[in-house]
Coordinates of C-alpha atoms in Angstrom, one line a residue:
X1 CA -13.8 1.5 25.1
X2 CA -15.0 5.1 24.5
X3 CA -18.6 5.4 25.3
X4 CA -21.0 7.9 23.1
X5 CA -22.0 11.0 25.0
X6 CA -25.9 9.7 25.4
X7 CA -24.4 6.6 26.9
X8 CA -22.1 8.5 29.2
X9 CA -24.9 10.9 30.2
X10 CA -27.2 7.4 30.6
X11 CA -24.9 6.1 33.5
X12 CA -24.5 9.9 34.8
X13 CA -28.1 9.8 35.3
X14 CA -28.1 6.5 36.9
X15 CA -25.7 7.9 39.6
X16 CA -27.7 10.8 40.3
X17 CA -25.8 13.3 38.7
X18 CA -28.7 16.0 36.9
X19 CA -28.4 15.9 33.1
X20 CA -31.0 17.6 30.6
X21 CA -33.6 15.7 28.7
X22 CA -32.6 14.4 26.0
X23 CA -33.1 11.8 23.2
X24 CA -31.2 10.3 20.5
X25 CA -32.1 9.4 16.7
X26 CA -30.8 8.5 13.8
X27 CA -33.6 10.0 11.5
X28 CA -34.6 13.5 10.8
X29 CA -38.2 13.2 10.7
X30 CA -38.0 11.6 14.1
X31 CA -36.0 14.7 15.0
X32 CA -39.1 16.8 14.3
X33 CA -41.0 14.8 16.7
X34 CA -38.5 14.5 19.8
X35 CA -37.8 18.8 19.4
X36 CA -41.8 18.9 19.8
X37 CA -41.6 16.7 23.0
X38 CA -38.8 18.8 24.9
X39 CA -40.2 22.3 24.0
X40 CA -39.9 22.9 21.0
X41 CA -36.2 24.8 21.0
X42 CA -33.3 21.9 21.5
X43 CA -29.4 21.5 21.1
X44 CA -29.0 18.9 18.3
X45 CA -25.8 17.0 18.9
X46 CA -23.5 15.0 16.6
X47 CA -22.9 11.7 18.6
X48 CA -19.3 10.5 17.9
X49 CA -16.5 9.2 19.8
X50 CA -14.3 12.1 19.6
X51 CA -14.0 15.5 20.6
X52 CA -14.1 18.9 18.7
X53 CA -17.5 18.4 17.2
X54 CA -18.7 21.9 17.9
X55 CA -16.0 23.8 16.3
X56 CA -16.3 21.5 13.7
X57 CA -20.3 22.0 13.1
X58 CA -22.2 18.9 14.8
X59 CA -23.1 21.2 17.9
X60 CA -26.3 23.3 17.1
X61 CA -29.4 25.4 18.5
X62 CA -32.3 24.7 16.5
X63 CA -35.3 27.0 17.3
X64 CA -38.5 24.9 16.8
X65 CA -39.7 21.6 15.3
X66 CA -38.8 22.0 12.1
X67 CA -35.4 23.7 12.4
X68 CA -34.6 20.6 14.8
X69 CA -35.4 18.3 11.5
X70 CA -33.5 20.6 9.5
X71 CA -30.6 20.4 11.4
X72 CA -30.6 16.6 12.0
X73 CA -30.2 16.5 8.8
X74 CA -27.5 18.6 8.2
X75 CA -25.2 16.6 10.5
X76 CA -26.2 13.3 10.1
X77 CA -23.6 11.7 8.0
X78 CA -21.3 14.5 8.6
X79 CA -17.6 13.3 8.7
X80 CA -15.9 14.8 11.9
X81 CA -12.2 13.7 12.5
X82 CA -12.9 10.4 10.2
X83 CA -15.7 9.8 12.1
X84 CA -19.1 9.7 10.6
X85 CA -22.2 10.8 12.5
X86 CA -24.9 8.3 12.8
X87 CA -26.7 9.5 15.2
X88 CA -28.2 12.9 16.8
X89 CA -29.0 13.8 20.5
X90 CA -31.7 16.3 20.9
X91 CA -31.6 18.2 24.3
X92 CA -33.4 20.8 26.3
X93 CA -31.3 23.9 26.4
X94 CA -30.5 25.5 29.6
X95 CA -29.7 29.2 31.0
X96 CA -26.0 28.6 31.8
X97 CA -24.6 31.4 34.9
X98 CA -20.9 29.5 35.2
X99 CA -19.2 26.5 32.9
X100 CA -16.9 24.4 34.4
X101 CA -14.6 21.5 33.6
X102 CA -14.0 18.2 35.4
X103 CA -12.7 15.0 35.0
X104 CA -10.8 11.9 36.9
X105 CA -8.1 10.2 34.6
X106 CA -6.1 7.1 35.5
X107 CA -2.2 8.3 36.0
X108 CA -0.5 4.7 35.1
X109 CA 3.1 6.4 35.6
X110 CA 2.1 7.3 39.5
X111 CA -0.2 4.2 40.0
X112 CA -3.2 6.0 41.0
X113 CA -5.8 8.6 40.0
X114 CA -5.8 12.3 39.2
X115 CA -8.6 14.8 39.6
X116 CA -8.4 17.8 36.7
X117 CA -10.5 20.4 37.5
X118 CA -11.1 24.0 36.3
X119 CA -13.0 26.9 36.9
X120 CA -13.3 27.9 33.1
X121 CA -14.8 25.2 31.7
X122 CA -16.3 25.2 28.3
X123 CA -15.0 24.6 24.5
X124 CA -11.7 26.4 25.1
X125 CA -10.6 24.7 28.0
X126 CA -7.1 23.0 25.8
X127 CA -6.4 26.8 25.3
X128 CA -6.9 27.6 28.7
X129 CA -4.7 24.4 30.3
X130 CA -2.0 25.7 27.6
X131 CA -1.9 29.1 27.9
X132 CA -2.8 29.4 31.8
X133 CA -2.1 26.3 33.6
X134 CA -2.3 27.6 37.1
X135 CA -6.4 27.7 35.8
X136 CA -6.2 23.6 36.1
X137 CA -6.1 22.0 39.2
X138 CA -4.5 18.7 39.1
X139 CA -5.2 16.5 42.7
X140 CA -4.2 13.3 43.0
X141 CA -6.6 10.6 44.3
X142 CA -5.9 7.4 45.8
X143 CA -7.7 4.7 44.5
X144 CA -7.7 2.5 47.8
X145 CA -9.5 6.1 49.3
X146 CA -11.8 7.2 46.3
X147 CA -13.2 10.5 47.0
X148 CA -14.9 11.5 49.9
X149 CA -17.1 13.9 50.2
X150 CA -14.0 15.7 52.3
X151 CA -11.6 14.7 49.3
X152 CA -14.0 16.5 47.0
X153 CA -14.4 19.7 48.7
X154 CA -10.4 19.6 48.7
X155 CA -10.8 19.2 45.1
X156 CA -13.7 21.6 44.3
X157 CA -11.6 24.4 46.5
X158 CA -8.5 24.1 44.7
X159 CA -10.1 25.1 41.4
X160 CA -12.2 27.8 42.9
X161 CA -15.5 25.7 42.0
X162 CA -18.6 26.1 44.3
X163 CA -19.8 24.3 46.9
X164 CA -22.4 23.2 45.2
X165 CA -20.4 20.8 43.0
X166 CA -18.7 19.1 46.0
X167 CA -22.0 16.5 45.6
X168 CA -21.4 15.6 41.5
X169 CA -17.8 15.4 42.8
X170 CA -17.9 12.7 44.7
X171 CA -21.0 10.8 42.6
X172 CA -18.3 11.0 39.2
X173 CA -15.7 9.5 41.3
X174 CA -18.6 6.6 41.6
X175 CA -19.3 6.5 38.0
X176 CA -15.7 5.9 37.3
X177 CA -15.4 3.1 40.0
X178 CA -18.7 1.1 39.7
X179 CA -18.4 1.1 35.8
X180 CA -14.8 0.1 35.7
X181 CA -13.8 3.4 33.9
X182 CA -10.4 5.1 32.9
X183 CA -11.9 8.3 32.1
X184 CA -14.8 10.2 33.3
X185 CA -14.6 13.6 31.7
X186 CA -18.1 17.0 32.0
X187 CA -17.2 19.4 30.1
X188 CA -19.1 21.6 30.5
X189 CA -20.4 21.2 34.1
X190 CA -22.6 24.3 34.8
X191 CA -24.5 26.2 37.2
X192 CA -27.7 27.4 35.8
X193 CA -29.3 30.5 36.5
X194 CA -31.5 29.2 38.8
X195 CA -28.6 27.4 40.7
X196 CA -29.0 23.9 39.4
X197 CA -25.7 22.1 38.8
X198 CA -26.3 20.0 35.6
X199 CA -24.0 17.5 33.7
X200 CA -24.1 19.3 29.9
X201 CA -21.8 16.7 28.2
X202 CA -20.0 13.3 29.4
X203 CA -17.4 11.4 28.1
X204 CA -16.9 8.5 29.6
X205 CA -13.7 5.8 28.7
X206 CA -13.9 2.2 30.0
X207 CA -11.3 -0.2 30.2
X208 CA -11.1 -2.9 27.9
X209 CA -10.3 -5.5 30.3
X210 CA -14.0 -4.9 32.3
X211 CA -15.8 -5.7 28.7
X212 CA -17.0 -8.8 30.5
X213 CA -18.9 -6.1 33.0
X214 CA -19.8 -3.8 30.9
X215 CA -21.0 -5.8 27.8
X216 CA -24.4 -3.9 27.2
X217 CA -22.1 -1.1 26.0
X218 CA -20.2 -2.9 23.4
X219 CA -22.6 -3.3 20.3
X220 CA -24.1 -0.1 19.6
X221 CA -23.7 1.5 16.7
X222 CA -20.8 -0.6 15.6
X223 CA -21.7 0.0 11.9
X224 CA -20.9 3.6 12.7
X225 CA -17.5 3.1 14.5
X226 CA -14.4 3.7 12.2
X227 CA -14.4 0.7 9.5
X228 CA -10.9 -0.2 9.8
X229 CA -10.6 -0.4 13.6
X230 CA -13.7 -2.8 12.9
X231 CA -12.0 -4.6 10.5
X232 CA -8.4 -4.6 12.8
X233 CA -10.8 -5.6 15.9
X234 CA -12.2 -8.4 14.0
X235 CA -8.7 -9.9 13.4
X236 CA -7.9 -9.2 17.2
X237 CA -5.2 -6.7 15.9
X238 CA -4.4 -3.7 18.6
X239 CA -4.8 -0.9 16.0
X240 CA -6.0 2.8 16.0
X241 CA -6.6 4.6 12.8
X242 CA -5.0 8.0 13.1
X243 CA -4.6 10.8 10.4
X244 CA -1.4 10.9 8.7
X245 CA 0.4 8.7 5.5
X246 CA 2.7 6.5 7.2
X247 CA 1.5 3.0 8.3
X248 CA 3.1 1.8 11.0
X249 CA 3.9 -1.8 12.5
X250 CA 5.8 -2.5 15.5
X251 CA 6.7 -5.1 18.3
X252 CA 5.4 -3.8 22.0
X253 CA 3.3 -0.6 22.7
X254 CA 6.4 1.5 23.9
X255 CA 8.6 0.9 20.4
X256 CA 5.3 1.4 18.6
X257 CA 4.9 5.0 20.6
X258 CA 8.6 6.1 19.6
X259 CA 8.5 5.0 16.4
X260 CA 5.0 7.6 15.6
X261 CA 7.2 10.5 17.5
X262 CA 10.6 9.5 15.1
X263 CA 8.1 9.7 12.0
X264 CA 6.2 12.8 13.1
X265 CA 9.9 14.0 14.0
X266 CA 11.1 13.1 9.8
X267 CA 8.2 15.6 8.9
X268 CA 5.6 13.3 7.8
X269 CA 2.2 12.0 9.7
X270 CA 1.7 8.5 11.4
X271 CA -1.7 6.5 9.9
X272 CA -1.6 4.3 12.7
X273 CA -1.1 2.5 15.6
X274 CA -0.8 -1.4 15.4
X275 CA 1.1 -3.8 18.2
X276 CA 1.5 -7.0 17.0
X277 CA 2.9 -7.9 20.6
X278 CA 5.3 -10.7 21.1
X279 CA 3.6 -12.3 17.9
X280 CA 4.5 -12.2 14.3
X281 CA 3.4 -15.0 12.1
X282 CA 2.7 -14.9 8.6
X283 CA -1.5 -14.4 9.8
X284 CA -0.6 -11.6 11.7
X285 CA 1.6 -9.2 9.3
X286 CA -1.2 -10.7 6.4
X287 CA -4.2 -9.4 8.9
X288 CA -1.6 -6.0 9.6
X289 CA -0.7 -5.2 6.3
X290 CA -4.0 -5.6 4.9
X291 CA -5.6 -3.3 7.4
X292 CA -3.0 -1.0 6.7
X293 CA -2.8 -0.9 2.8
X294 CA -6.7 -0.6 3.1
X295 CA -6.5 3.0 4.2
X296 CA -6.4 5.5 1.1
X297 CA -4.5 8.0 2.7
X298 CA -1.5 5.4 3.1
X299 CA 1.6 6.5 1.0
X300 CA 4.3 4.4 3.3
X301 CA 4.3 1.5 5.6
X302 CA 7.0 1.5 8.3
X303 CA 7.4 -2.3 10.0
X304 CA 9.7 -1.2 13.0
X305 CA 10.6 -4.8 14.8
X306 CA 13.4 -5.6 17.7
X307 CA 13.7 -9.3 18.4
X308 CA 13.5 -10.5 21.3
X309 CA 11.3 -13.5 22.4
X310 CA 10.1 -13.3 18.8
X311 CA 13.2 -13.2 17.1
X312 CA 14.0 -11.1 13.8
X313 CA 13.9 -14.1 11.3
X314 CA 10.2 -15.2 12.5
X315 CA 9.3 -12.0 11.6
X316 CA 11.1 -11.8 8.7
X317 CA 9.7 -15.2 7.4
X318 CA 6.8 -13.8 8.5
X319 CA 6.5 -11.0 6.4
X320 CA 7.6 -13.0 3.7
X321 CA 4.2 -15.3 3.6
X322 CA 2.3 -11.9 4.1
X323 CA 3.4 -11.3 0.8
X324 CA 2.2 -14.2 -0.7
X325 CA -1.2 -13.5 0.3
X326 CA -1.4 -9.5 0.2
X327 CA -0.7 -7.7 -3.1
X328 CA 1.6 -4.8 -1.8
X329 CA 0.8 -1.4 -3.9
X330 CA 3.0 0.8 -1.2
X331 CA 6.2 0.5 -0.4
X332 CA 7.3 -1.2 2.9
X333 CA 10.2 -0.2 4.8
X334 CA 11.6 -2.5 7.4
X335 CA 13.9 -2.4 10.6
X336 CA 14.8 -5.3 12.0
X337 CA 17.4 -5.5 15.1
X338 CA 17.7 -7.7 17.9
X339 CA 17.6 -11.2 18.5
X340 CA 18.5 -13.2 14.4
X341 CA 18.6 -9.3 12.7
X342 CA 21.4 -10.6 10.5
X343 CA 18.9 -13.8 10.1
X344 CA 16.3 -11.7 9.2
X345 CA 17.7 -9.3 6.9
X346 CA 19.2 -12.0 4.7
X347 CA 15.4 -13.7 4.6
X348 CA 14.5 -10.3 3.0
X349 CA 17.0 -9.7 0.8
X350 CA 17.0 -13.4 -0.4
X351 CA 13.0 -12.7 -0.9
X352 CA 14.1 -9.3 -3.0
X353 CA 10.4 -7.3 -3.3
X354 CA 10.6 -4.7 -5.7
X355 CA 8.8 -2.8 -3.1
X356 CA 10.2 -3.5 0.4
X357 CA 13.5 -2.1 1.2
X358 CA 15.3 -2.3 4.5
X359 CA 17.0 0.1 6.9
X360 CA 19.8 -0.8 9.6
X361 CA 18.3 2.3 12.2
X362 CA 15.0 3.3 13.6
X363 CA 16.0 7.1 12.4
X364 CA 16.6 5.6 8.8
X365 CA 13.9 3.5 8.2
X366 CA 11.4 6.5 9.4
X367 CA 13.3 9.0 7.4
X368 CA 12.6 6.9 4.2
X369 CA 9.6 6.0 4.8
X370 CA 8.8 9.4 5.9
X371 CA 10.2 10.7 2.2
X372 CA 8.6 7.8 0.2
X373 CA 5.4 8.9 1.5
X374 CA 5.6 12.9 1.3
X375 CA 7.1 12.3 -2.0
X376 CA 4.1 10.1 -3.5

């Protein structure tokens, strides 16, 4: 669960970590009135679970009072990577001497935690980790040590950061402990003029499996989160809306994975992500393929299924019934192997959609459901 900047700079403060004032709105004319508070001169923010929002506009110094409304206004309801801005932070500028960049990130291949640090922080830091990757530190942490205030100097010496940092080292590693977080991400941290060390933005990912902790964070501004994720979360579907033309429907989060690359790899875009798991009744691919076929920019939808404990014909049979209760308007490849693939196959052909067509390969299937789609 992605928390919203203000949120993540919320539970920075509550671990003692220095943040600016700030506050959040959704209305202009409130705006007005919270610029008037801090100073007069603020940073109005777009606040929206993704990154990339001041290249893309929602990032902007507004002079006095009524430039702060202005500007409110100008990005409220702005659409930034598909998501739509429904609210503003308003925050006290601040005379910035350095920028720096660090985070903690849960490394599930190695079982343990890794500290990425830099000493060039700022809105270029992916050109700087791809360009010049000696500029990012990468320390491992052991989660059954955490970070010490030894482990942090370690840390804040290996990226050339100053000592001064050492201290919001060690209270991030708390942040990501306490609140059950995968991610805990400042970018940038600075050092003011005057020598402060201040917390500029936050983003802050906690795990799924902790909602039962962390439930005051789970309802805000759900009206603004993307509409089908809302609508695939409502049906308990594992689904993330992404930016291509091929919908995509697969058995276990590793097939799933490899079948976005084989797509992306055929020349065309993946529109999703959706794991049906072990589980493919005729409810499921209905709630799946609805979700999918819902999104405009779908041209293709690409079920990619080996049998195992489900085996091929459920899903086939399953898929089936979807069709009885979801008018397909895009055509539906399928790949079926495994466990009853013969089984299953027949069940389609015997069903014979004018719009569902099968393939007896992965590369196949996502070749012609990468064409059908670039072709549309």
């Amino acid at each position: 669960m992605d928390l919203y900047e203000h949120q993540a700079r919320q539970l920075f403060e509550e671990h003692g970590i220095v943040v600016p004032k700030a506050e959040v709105t959704d209305a202009p004319k409130e705006a007005r009135l919270i610029a008037r508070r801090l100073g007069g001169r603020v940073v109005v923010k777009a606040q929206v679970k993704t990154g990339g929002r001041g290249k893309a506009g929602g990032v902007k110094i507004a002079a006095d009072p009524a430039a702060a409304e202005l500007t409110a206004r100008q990005i409220l309801g702005m659409d930034i990577k598909g998501h739509t801005v429904g609210k503003v932070m308003l925050a006290q500028p601040v005379e910035i001497e350095d920028e720096f960049y660090v985070s903690y990130v849960l490394d599930r291949a190695a079982g343990r935690f890794l500290a990425i640090v830099s000493a060039e922080g700022g809105m270029d830091i992916e050109e700087v980790a791809a360009t010049r990757p000696e500029a990012v530190a990468r320390i491992p942490v052991d989660p059954a040590e955490g970070v010490t205030s030894a482990t942090a100097a370690r840390i804040a010496e290996a990226a050339g950061l100053p000592p001064q940092t050492v201290d919001v080292l060690v209270r991030l590693w708390e942040v990501l402990v306490r609140e059950d977080a995968l991610l805990v991400e400042v970018n940038p941290l600075v050092r003011t003029r005057d020598g402060r060390i201040m917390a500029l933005d936050g983003k802050v990912t906690l795990d799924d499996n902790a909602r039962f902790r962390q439930a005051r964070w789970g309802a805000e501004d759900s009206a603004h989160d993307d509409p089908l994720e809302a609508a695939a979360a409502a049906k308990g579907l594992n689904y993330v809306k992404l930016d291509g033309e091929v919908g995509i429907i697969g058995n276990g989060a590793g097939l799933v994975m490899s079948t976005l690359d084989v797509v992306a790899g055929c020349g065309a875009r993946p529109a999703n992500f959706l794991d049906i798991g072990g589980g493919a009744s005729a409810q499921i691919m209905s709630d799946g393929l609805s979700v999918i076929l819902s999104d405009p920019a779908v041209k293709s939808v690409f079920v990619n299924v080996f049998g195992g404990i489900t085996a091929c014909d459920a899903v086939a049979n399953g898929i089936v019934r979807a069709l009885d209760t979801v008018r397909l308007t895009k055509p539906l490849v399928v790949r079926l192997d495994g466990n009853n693939a013969a089984r299953g196959r027949a069940i389609l052909d015997d069903r014979a959609h004018p719009l569902v067509e099968q393939a007896t390969t992965m590369d196949g299937a996502a070749n012609r459901a990468a064409r059908l789609a670039t072709t549309a």
